[in-house]
PDB file of C-alpha atoms in Angstrom:
ATOM      1  CA  MET A   1     -19.222  50.758  -6.570  1.00  0.00           C
ATOM      2  CA  SER A   2     -19.285  47.277  -4.607  1.00  0.00           C
ATOM      3  CA  LYS A   3     -22.383  44.823  -5.315  1.00  0.00           C
ATOM      4  CA  LYS A   4     -24.539  44.177  -2.626  1.00  0.00           C
ATOM      5  CA  ASN A   5     -24.118  40.290  -1.094  1.00  0.00           C
ATOM      6  CA  ILE A   6     -27.435  38.098  -1.734  1.00  0.00           C
ATOM      7  CA  ILE A   7     -26.428  35.287  -0.197  1.00  0.00           C
ATOM      8  CA  GLU A   8     -24.304  34.172   3.177  1.00  0.00           C
ATOM      9  CA  LEU A   9     -23.591  31.096   4.569  1.00  0.00           C
ATOM     10  CA  ASN A  10     -22.261  30.693   8.214  1.00  0.00           C
ATOM     11  CA  GLN A  11     -20.343  27.625   9.291  1.00  0.00           C
ATOM     12  CA  ILE A  12     -23.158  25.526   7.676  1.00  0.00           C
ATOM     13  CA  SER A  13     -23.546  21.453   8.329  1.00  0.00           C
ATOM     14  CA  LYS A  14     -25.961  19.059   7.823  1.00  0.00           C
ATOM     15  CA  ASN A  15     -26.358  15.796   9.130  1.00  0.00           C
ATOM     16  CA  TYR A  16     -27.927  12.480   8.260  1.00  0.00           C
ATOM     17  CA  GLU A  17     -28.283   9.952  11.099  1.00  0.00           C
ATOM     18  CA  ARG A  18     -24.289   9.279  10.616  1.00  0.00           C
ATOM     19  CA  LYS A  19     -23.462  10.926   7.776  1.00  0.00           C
ATOM     20  CA  ILE A  20     -21.886  14.289   6.911  1.00  0.00           C
ATOM     21  CA  ALA A  21     -23.663  15.566   4.145  1.00  0.00           C
ATOM     22  CA  LEU A  22     -22.105  19.288   4.508  1.00  0.00           C
ATOM     23  CA  SER A  23     -19.826  20.086   6.853  1.00  0.00           C
ATOM     24  CA  SER A  24     -18.584  23.838   7.862  1.00  0.00           C
ATOM     25  CA  LEU A  25     -19.618  25.787   4.796  1.00  0.00           C
ATOM     26  CA  SER A  26     -19.377  29.276   4.484  1.00  0.00           C
ATOM     27  CA  PHE A  27     -19.192  31.854   1.501  1.00  0.00           C
ATOM     28  CA  VAL A  28     -20.975  34.746   0.165  1.00  0.00           C
ATOM     29  CA  VAL A  29     -22.331  35.228  -3.198  1.00  0.00           C
ATOM     30  CA  GLU A  30     -23.071  38.865  -4.751  1.00  0.00           C
ATOM     31  CA  LYS A  31     -26.288  40.062  -6.386  1.00  0.00           C
ATOM     32  CA  GLY A  32     -25.542  38.911 -10.374  1.00  0.00           C
ATOM     33  CA  GLU A  33     -23.292  36.266  -9.737  1.00  0.00           C
ATOM     34  CA  THR A  34     -23.538  33.068 -11.778  1.00  0.00           C
ATOM     35  CA  ILE A  35     -21.733  30.244 -10.099  1.00  0.00           C
ATOM     36  CA  ALA A  36     -21.656  26.519 -10.735  1.00  0.00           C
ATOM     37  CA  LEU A  37     -21.710  24.000  -7.975  1.00  0.00           C
ATOM     38  CA  ILE A  38     -19.033  21.051  -8.962  1.00  0.00           C
ATOM     39  CA  GLY A  39     -17.770  17.946  -6.960  1.00  0.00           C
ATOM     40  CA  PRO A  40     -17.769  14.124  -7.637  1.00  0.00           C
ATOM     41  CA  SER A  41     -21.551  12.525  -6.975  1.00  0.00           C
ATOM     42  CA  GLY A  42     -22.344  12.612  -2.470  1.00  0.00           C
ATOM     43  CA  ALA A  43     -20.614  15.926  -2.542  1.00  0.00           C
ATOM     44  CA  GLY A  44     -23.056  17.453  -1.073  1.00  0.00           C
ATOM     45  CA  LYS A  45     -24.303  20.079  -4.347  1.00  0.00           C
ATOM     46  CA  THR A  46     -27.891  18.278  -4.185  1.00  0.00           C
ATOM     47  CA  THR A  47     -27.931  19.345  -0.040  1.00  0.00           C
ATOM     48  CA  LEU A  48     -26.907  22.819  -0.333  1.00  0.00           C
ATOM     49  CA  LEU A  49     -29.301  23.778  -3.030  1.00  0.00           C
ATOM     50  CA  ASN A  50     -32.231  22.053  -1.406  1.00  0.00           C
ATOM     51  CA  MET A  51     -31.307  24.477   1.568  1.00  0.00           C
ATOM     52  CA  LEU A  52     -30.798  27.124   0.205  1.00  0.00           C
ATOM     53  CA  ALA A  53     -34.379  26.471  -1.483  1.00  0.00           C
ATOM     54  CA  SER A  54     -35.407  26.446   1.892  1.00  0.00           C
ATOM     55  CA  ASN A  55     -36.809  22.394   1.479  1.00  0.00           C
ATOM     56  CA  PHE A  56     -35.243  21.745   5.096  1.00  0.00           C
ATOM     57  CA  GLU A  57     -32.948  23.646   7.642  1.00  0.00           C
ATOM     58  CA  PRO A  58     -29.100  22.989   8.346  1.00  0.00           C
ATOM     59  CA  SER A  59     -27.932  21.071  11.281  1.00  0.00           C
ATOM     60  CA  SER A  60     -25.892  23.388  12.571  1.00  0.00           C
ATOM     61  CA  GLY A  61     -24.958  27.536  10.836  1.00  0.00           C
ATOM     62  CA  GLU A  62     -27.079  29.748   9.316  1.00  0.00           C
ATOM     63  CA  ILE A  63     -28.276  31.099   5.799  1.00  0.00           C
ATOM     64  CA  PHE A  64     -29.040  34.827   5.080  1.00  0.00           C
ATOM     65  CA  ILE A  65     -30.666  36.081   2.502  1.00  0.00           C
ATOM     66  CA  ASP A  66     -30.424  39.448   1.488  1.00  0.00           C
ATOM     67  CA  GLY A  67     -29.161  39.628   5.174  1.00  0.00           C
ATOM     68  CA  SER A  68     -32.079  38.361   6.568  1.00  0.00           C
ATOM     69  CA  PRO A  69     -32.047  34.733   8.020  1.00  0.00           C
ATOM     70  CA  LEU A  70     -33.491  31.994   5.277  1.00  0.00           C
ATOM     71  CA  SER A  71     -35.440  30.358   8.401  1.00  0.00           C
ATOM     72  CA  GLN A  72     -37.697  33.791   8.649  1.00  0.00           C
ATOM     73  CA  LEU A  73     -38.536  33.548   5.197  1.00  0.00           C
ATOM     74  CA  THR A  74     -41.594  31.858   5.534  1.00  0.00           C
ATOM     75  CA  ASP A  75     -44.144  33.753   3.421  1.00  0.00           C
ATOM     76  CA  ARG A  76     -44.582  32.034   0.410  1.00  0.00           C
ATOM     77  CA  LYS A  77     -45.138  34.956  -2.164  1.00  0.00           C
ATOM     78  CA  LYS A  78     -41.941  36.409  -0.843  1.00  0.00           C
ATOM     79  CA  ARG A  79     -39.912  33.528  -0.929  1.00  0.00           C
ATOM     80  CA  ALA A  80     -40.954  33.112  -4.245  1.00  0.00           C
ATOM     81  CA  LYS A  81     -40.078  36.719  -5.378  1.00  0.00           C
ATOM     82  CA  LYS A  82     -36.138  35.841  -3.881  1.00  0.00           C
ATOM     83  CA  ILE A  83     -35.850  32.265  -4.744  1.00  0.00           C
ATOM     84  CA  GLY A  84     -37.038  30.678  -8.265  1.00  0.00           C
ATOM     85  CA  ILE A  85     -35.839  26.549  -8.737  1.00  0.00           C
ATOM     86  CA  ILE A  86     -35.231  24.763 -11.812  1.00  0.00           C
ATOM     87  CA  ARG A  87     -34.306  20.899 -11.971  1.00  0.00           C
ATOM     88  CA  GLN A  88     -33.175  18.205 -14.073  1.00  0.00           C
ATOM     89  CA  GLN A  89     -36.887  16.620 -13.872  1.00  0.00           C
ATOM     90  CA  PHE A  90     -38.453  20.176 -14.915  1.00  0.00           C
ATOM     91  CA  ASP A  91     -41.106  20.011 -12.520  1.00  0.00           C
ATOM     92  CA  LEU A  92     -44.033  20.465 -15.204  1.00  0.00           C
ATOM     93  CA  VAL A  93     -47.467  18.935 -15.569  1.00  0.00           C
ATOM     94  CA  GLY A  94     -46.797  16.990 -18.711  1.00  0.00           C
ATOM     95  CA  GLN A  95     -50.697  16.475 -19.466  1.00  0.00           C
ATOM     96  CA  LEU A  96     -51.651  20.573 -19.607  1.00  0.00           C
ATOM     97  CA  ALA A  97     -50.884  22.447 -22.063  1.00  0.00           C
ATOM     98  CA  VAL A  98     -47.205  24.657 -22.085  1.00  0.00           C
ATOM     99  CA  ILE A  99     -49.101  28.040 -21.292  1.00  0.00           C
ATOM    100  CA  HIS A 100     -50.400  26.779 -18.273  1.00  0.00           C
ATOM    101  CA  ASN A 101     -46.978  25.266 -17.140  1.00  0.00           C
ATOM    102  CA  VAL A 102     -45.938  29.071 -17.809  1.00  0.00           C
ATOM    103  CA  LEU A 103     -47.882  30.599 -15.894  1.00  0.00           C
ATOM    104  CA  ALA A 104     -47.315  28.641 -12.928  1.00  0.00           C
ATOM    105  CA  GLY A 105     -44.464  30.945 -12.387  1.00  0.00           C
ATOM    106  CA  ARG A 106     -47.592  33.099 -11.029  1.00  0.00           C
ATOM    107  CA  LEU A 107     -49.202  31.290  -8.687  1.00  0.00           C
ATOM    108  CA  ALA A 108     -47.644  33.006  -5.696  1.00  0.00           C
ATOM    109  CA  ASP A 109     -49.207  36.423  -6.284  1.00  0.00           C
ATOM    110  CA  TRP A 110     -52.232  34.691  -7.520  1.00  0.00           C
ATOM    111  CA  GLY A 111     -55.386  33.895  -4.854  1.00  0.00           C
ATOM    112  CA  LEU A 112     -57.148  30.565  -5.176  1.00  0.00           C
ATOM    113  CA  GLY A 113     -60.222  31.881  -7.403  1.00  0.00           C
ATOM    114  CA  LYS A 114     -57.774  33.474  -9.766  1.00  0.00           C
ATOM    115  CA  SER A 115     -55.506  30.427  -9.808  1.00  0.00           C
ATOM    116  CA  LEU A 116     -58.195  27.999 -10.188  1.00  0.00           C
ATOM    117  CA  LEU A 117     -59.750  30.228 -12.777  1.00  0.00           C
ATOM    118  CA  ASN A 118     -56.417  30.074 -15.006  1.00  0.00           C
ATOM    119  CA  LEU A 119     -57.041  26.465 -15.472  1.00  0.00           C
ATOM    120  CA  PHE A 120     -60.008  27.766 -17.664  1.00  0.00           C
ATOM    121  CA  ILE A 121     -59.364  30.736 -19.168  1.00  0.00           C
ATOM    122  CA  PRO A 122     -55.199  31.345 -19.235  1.00  0.00           C
ATOM    123  CA  GLN A 123     -54.325  34.681 -17.297  1.00  0.00           C
ATOM    124  CA  GLU A 124     -52.174  37.480 -18.262  1.00  0.00           C
ATOM    125  CA  ARG A 125     -51.853  35.594 -21.556  1.00  0.00           C
ATOM    126  CA  GLN A 126     -49.312  38.556 -23.241  1.00  0.00           C
ATOM    127  CA  ALA A 127     -47.273  37.751 -20.379  1.00  0.00           C
ATOM    128  CA  ALA A 128     -46.659  34.447 -21.013  1.00  0.00           C
ATOM    129  CA  THR A 129     -46.436  34.662 -24.602  1.00  0.00           C
ATOM    130  CA  GLN A 130     -43.387  37.032 -24.057  1.00  0.00           C
ATOM    131  CA  ALA A 131     -41.530  34.648 -21.923  1.00  0.00           C
ATOM    132  CA  LEU A 132     -41.955  31.901 -24.336  1.00  0.00           C
ATOM    133  CA  THR A 133     -40.942  34.262 -27.341  1.00  0.00           C
ATOM    134  CA  ARG A 134     -37.588  34.776 -25.150  1.00  0.00           C
ATOM    135  CA  VAL A 135     -37.022  31.512 -25.058  1.00  0.00           C
ATOM    136  CA  GLY A 136     -38.144  30.562 -28.502  1.00  0.00           C
ATOM    137  CA  LEU A 137     -41.280  28.773 -28.141  1.00  0.00           C
ATOM    138  CA  PRO A 138     -43.748  30.761 -29.156  1.00  0.00           C
ATOM    139  CA  ASP A 139     -45.733  28.672 -30.995  1.00  0.00           C
ATOM    140  CA  LYS A 140     -46.189  25.707 -28.860  1.00  0.00           C
ATOM    141  CA  MET A 141     -48.155  27.640 -26.070  1.00  0.00           C
ATOM    142  CA  TYR A 142     -51.681  25.598 -26.645  1.00  0.00           C
ATOM    143  CA  GLU A 143     -49.106  22.369 -27.443  1.00  0.00           C
ATOM    144  CA  ARG A 144     -50.152  19.836 -24.781  1.00  0.00           C
ATOM    145  CA  THR A 145     -46.087  20.221 -22.702  1.00  0.00           C
ATOM    146  CA  SER A 146     -45.572  16.398 -22.623  1.00  0.00           C
ATOM    147  CA  ASN A 147     -45.210  16.221 -26.174  1.00  0.00           C
ATOM    148  CA  LEU A 148     -42.344  18.658 -26.485  1.00  0.00           C
ATOM    149  CA  SER A 149     -38.761  17.358 -26.502  1.00  0.00           C
ATOM    150  CA  GLY A 150     -36.417  17.678 -23.189  1.00  0.00           C
ATOM    151  CA  GLY A 151     -34.729  20.402 -24.257  1.00  0.00           C
ATOM    152  CA  GLU A 152     -37.739  22.170 -25.011  1.00  0.00           C
ATOM    153  CA  GLN A 153     -39.853  21.412 -21.960  1.00  0.00           C
ATOM    154  CA  GLN A 154     -36.354  22.553 -19.834  1.00  0.00           C
ATOM    155  CA  ARG A 155     -37.336  25.679 -22.060  1.00  0.00           C
ATOM    156  CA  VAL A 156     -40.830  26.305 -20.510  1.00  0.00           C
ATOM    157  CA  ALA A 157     -39.320  25.689 -17.073  1.00  0.00           C
ATOM    158  CA  LEU A 158     -37.033  28.891 -18.507  1.00  0.00           C
ATOM    159  CA  ALA A 159     -40.063  30.687 -19.073  1.00  0.00           C
ATOM    160  CA  ARG A 160     -42.055  29.422 -16.087  1.00  0.00           C
ATOM    161  CA  LEU A 161     -38.843  31.222 -13.987  1.00  0.00           C
ATOM    162  CA  LEU A 162     -39.499  34.762 -16.208  1.00  0.00           C
ATOM    163  CA  MET A 163     -42.936  34.804 -15.371  1.00  0.00           C
ATOM    164  CA  GLN A 164     -42.220  34.266 -11.525  1.00  0.00           C
ATOM    165  CA  LYS A 165     -39.021  36.706 -11.677  1.00  0.00           C
ATOM    166  CA  PRO A 166     -37.037  35.852  -8.587  1.00  0.00           C
ATOM    167  CA  GLU A 167     -34.269  37.195  -7.867  1.00  0.00           C
ATOM    168  CA  ILE A 168     -32.198  33.938  -7.043  1.00  0.00           C
ATOM    169  CA  ILE A 169     -32.178  31.027  -9.299  1.00  0.00           C
ATOM    170  CA  LEU A 170     -31.037  27.546  -8.444  1.00  0.00           C
ATOM    171  CA  ALA A 171     -30.753  25.111 -10.847  1.00  0.00           C
ATOM    172  CA  ASP A 172     -30.396  21.478  -9.604  1.00  0.00           C
ATOM    173  CA  GLU A 173     -28.404  19.422 -12.469  1.00  0.00           C
ATOM    174  CA  PRO A 174     -30.745  21.580 -15.141  1.00  0.00           C
ATOM    175  CA  VAL A 175     -29.091  19.769 -18.729  1.00  0.00           C
ATOM    176  CA  ALA A 176     -28.248  16.298 -16.573  1.00  0.00           C
ATOM    177  CA  SER A 177     -30.981  15.241 -19.033  1.00  0.00           C
ATOM    178  CA  LEU A 178     -30.138  16.432 -22.084  1.00  0.00           C
ATOM    179  CA  ASP A 179     -27.817  15.991 -25.222  1.00  0.00           C
ATOM    180  CA  PRO A 180     -24.874  18.171 -25.022  1.00  0.00           C
ATOM    181  CA  SER A 181     -26.294  20.740 -28.055  1.00  0.00           C
ATOM    182  CA  ARG A 182     -29.038  20.875 -26.043  1.00  0.00           C
ATOM    183  CA  ALA A 183     -27.904  21.693 -23.163  1.00  0.00           C
ATOM    184  CA  GLU A 184     -25.439  24.162 -24.275  1.00  0.00           C
ATOM    185  CA  ASP A 185     -28.494  25.662 -25.894  1.00  0.00           C
ATOM    186  CA  ILE A 186     -30.165  25.466 -21.930  1.00  0.00           C
ATOM    187  CA  LEU A 187     -27.430  27.072 -20.125  1.00  0.00           C
ATOM    188  CA  GLU A 188     -26.911  29.823 -22.067  1.00  0.00           C
ATOM    189  CA  MET A 189     -29.827  30.963 -22.180  1.00  0.00           C
ATOM    190  CA  LEU A 190     -30.239  30.407 -18.820  1.00  0.00           C
ATOM    191  CA  THR A 191     -27.362  32.656 -18.254  1.00  0.00           C
ATOM    192  CA  LYS A 192     -28.460  35.557 -20.610  1.00  0.00           C
ATOM    193  CA  ILE A 193     -31.322  35.870 -18.974  1.00  0.00           C
ATOM    194  CA  ALA A 194     -29.877  35.982 -15.596  1.00  0.00           C
ATOM    195  CA  LYS A 195     -27.777  38.382 -16.835  1.00  0.00           C
ATOM    196  CA  GLU A 196     -30.457  40.399 -18.576  1.00  0.00           C
ATOM    197  CA  GLU A 197     -32.653  40.626 -15.345  1.00  0.00           C
ATOM    198  CA  GLN A 198     -29.502  41.052 -12.846  1.00  0.00           C
ATOM    199  CA  GLN A 199     -30.646  37.456 -11.158  1.00  0.00           C
ATOM    200  CA  THR A 200     -28.141  35.378  -9.475  1.00  0.00           C
ATOM    201  CA  VAL A 201     -28.049  32.143 -10.584  1.00  0.00           C
ATOM    202  CA  ILE A 202     -26.511  28.681  -8.704  1.00  0.00           C
ATOM    203  CA  ALA A 203     -26.346  25.696 -10.650  1.00  0.00           C
ATOM    204  CA  SER A 204     -24.992  22.161  -9.726  1.00  0.00           C
ATOM    205  CA  LEU A 205     -23.539  20.519 -12.749  1.00  0.00           C
ATOM    206  CA  HIS A 206     -21.730  16.805 -13.666  1.00  0.00           C
ATOM    207  CA  SER A 207     -19.823  18.644 -16.499  1.00  0.00           C
ATOM    208  CA  VAL A 208     -16.463  21.231 -15.480  1.00  0.00           C
ATOM    209  CA  GLU A 209     -16.711  21.990 -19.440  1.00  0.00           C
ATOM    210  CA  TYR A 210     -20.189  23.596 -19.232  1.00  0.00           C
ATOM    211  CA  ALA A 211     -19.114  25.008 -15.641  1.00  0.00           C
ATOM    212  CA  ARG A 212     -16.016  26.820 -16.889  1.00  0.00           C
ATOM    213  CA  LYS A 213     -17.864  27.861 -20.167  1.00  0.00           C
ATOM    214  CA  TYR A 214     -20.807  29.721 -18.692  1.00  0.00           C
ATOM    215  CA  PHE A 215     -20.104  30.258 -15.519  1.00  0.00           C
ATOM    216  CA  SER A 216     -17.958  33.089 -13.876  1.00  0.00           C
ATOM    217  CA  ARG A 217     -17.354  31.421 -10.185  1.00  0.00           C
ATOM    218  CA  LEU A 218     -16.446  27.997  -9.526  1.00  0.00           C
ATOM    219  CA  ILE A 219     -17.409  26.251  -5.968  1.00  0.00           C
ATOM    220  CA  ALA A 220     -15.765  22.705  -5.790  1.00  0.00           C
ATOM    221  CA  LEU A 221     -17.313  20.384  -3.094  1.00  0.00           C
ATOM    222  CA  LYS A 222     -15.856  17.045  -2.148  1.00  0.00           C
ATOM    223  CA  ASN A 223     -17.068  14.408   0.803  1.00  0.00           C
ATOM    224  CA  GLY A 224     -19.355  17.865   2.292  1.00  0.00           C
ATOM    225  CA  GLU A 225     -16.489  20.476   2.332  1.00  0.00           C
ATOM    226  CA  LEU A 226     -15.323  23.256   0.812  1.00  0.00           C
ATOM    227  CA  PHE A 227     -12.694  22.074  -1.783  1.00  0.00           C
ATOM    228  CA  PHE A 228     -12.193  25.162  -3.791  1.00  0.00           C
ATOM    229  CA  ASP A 229     -14.014  28.559  -4.659  1.00  0.00           C
ATOM    230  CA  LEU A 230     -12.279  30.379  -7.473  1.00  0.00           C
ATOM    231  CA  PRO A 231     -13.333  32.425 -10.650  1.00  0.00           C
ATOM    232  CA  ALA A 232     -13.744  30.208 -13.650  1.00  0.00           C
ATOM    233  CA  ASP A 233     -10.818  31.475 -15.163  1.00  0.00           C
ATOM    234  CA  GLN A 234      -8.464  30.610 -12.720  1.00  0.00           C
ATOM    235  CA  VAL A 235      -9.077  27.116 -11.915  1.00  0.00           C
ATOM    236  CA  THR A 236      -6.367  24.898 -12.949  1.00  0.00           C
ATOM    237  CA  ASN A 237      -6.295  20.918 -14.500  1.00  0.00           C
ATOM    238  CA  LYS A 238      -4.460  20.000 -11.661  1.00  0.00           C
ATOM    239  CA  GLN A 239      -7.368  21.440  -8.815  1.00  0.00           C
ATOM    240  CA  LEU A 240      -9.885  19.068 -11.194  1.00  0.00           C
ATOM    241  CA  GLN A 241      -8.048  16.492 -11.075  1.00  0.00           C
ATOM    242  CA  GLU A 242      -7.751  16.523  -7.618  1.00  0.00           C
ATOM    243  CA  LEU A 243     -11.136  17.505  -6.571  1.00  0.00           C
ATOM    244  CA  TYR A 244     -12.311  14.246  -8.847  1.00  0.00           C
ATOM    245  CA  GLN A 245      -9.385  12.029  -8.281  1.00  0.00           C
ATOM    246  CA  LEU A 246      -8.423  11.338 -12.151  1.00  0.00           C
ATOM    247  CA  LYS A 247      -5.487  10.125 -13.060  1.00  0.00           C
ATOM    248  CA  GLU A 248      -5.576  12.180 -16.396  1.00  0.00           C
ATOM    249  CA  LEU A 249      -7.966  14.786 -17.170  1.00  0.00           C
ATOM    250  CA  LYS A 250      -8.543  15.208 -20.678  1.00  0.00           C
TER     251      LYS A 250
END
């Protein structure tokens, strides 16, 4: 039984004045895939994720989500159900308690009244507790978020995604600011949760080692163009050397 295509890119290009950030990019993503975007700095990885997140539109070409143009996905609530984002900077409000940051994943579903009430009396506390338990932080619920370590804050961001329940997770360098042991914990947790929730993940990563270990497919960008698109276990050291123009790959 074939899987359903959840993302389709058709000849996507993005230009900034005289600079070409992405050029004629096309690929298809099946529901449930875990994909790592790799490539040198300036290759276009963040630009691509920003377009998938609907932060800006391509200069040419079209992106389809579940067969419909992304440009038509303007309803905030519907978009939140389709696409969730996790970033290197975590995007958390440091002065708030952890539970409030976790419950921010539900704001698109709540009206203004419930959202404001949540600042004083946390709503859906049981669901937030379950989400924090899944990421290993059930005892941090009422702690000030800024007091947590970087790894713990990224776990809070994952718990927020559990509350949002998007079909697609876009992760922009989610572990770049973490030490190796915490980075691996987060990537293992992210891909495990995505598998359990049948979510699709596209993550940009600097580390080829992490990309190969935790993701099933690698899409490599170089100078804004598709360099290769392969199952992780089929990517060779020679291809990676050419991608990064390294003399020797250790």
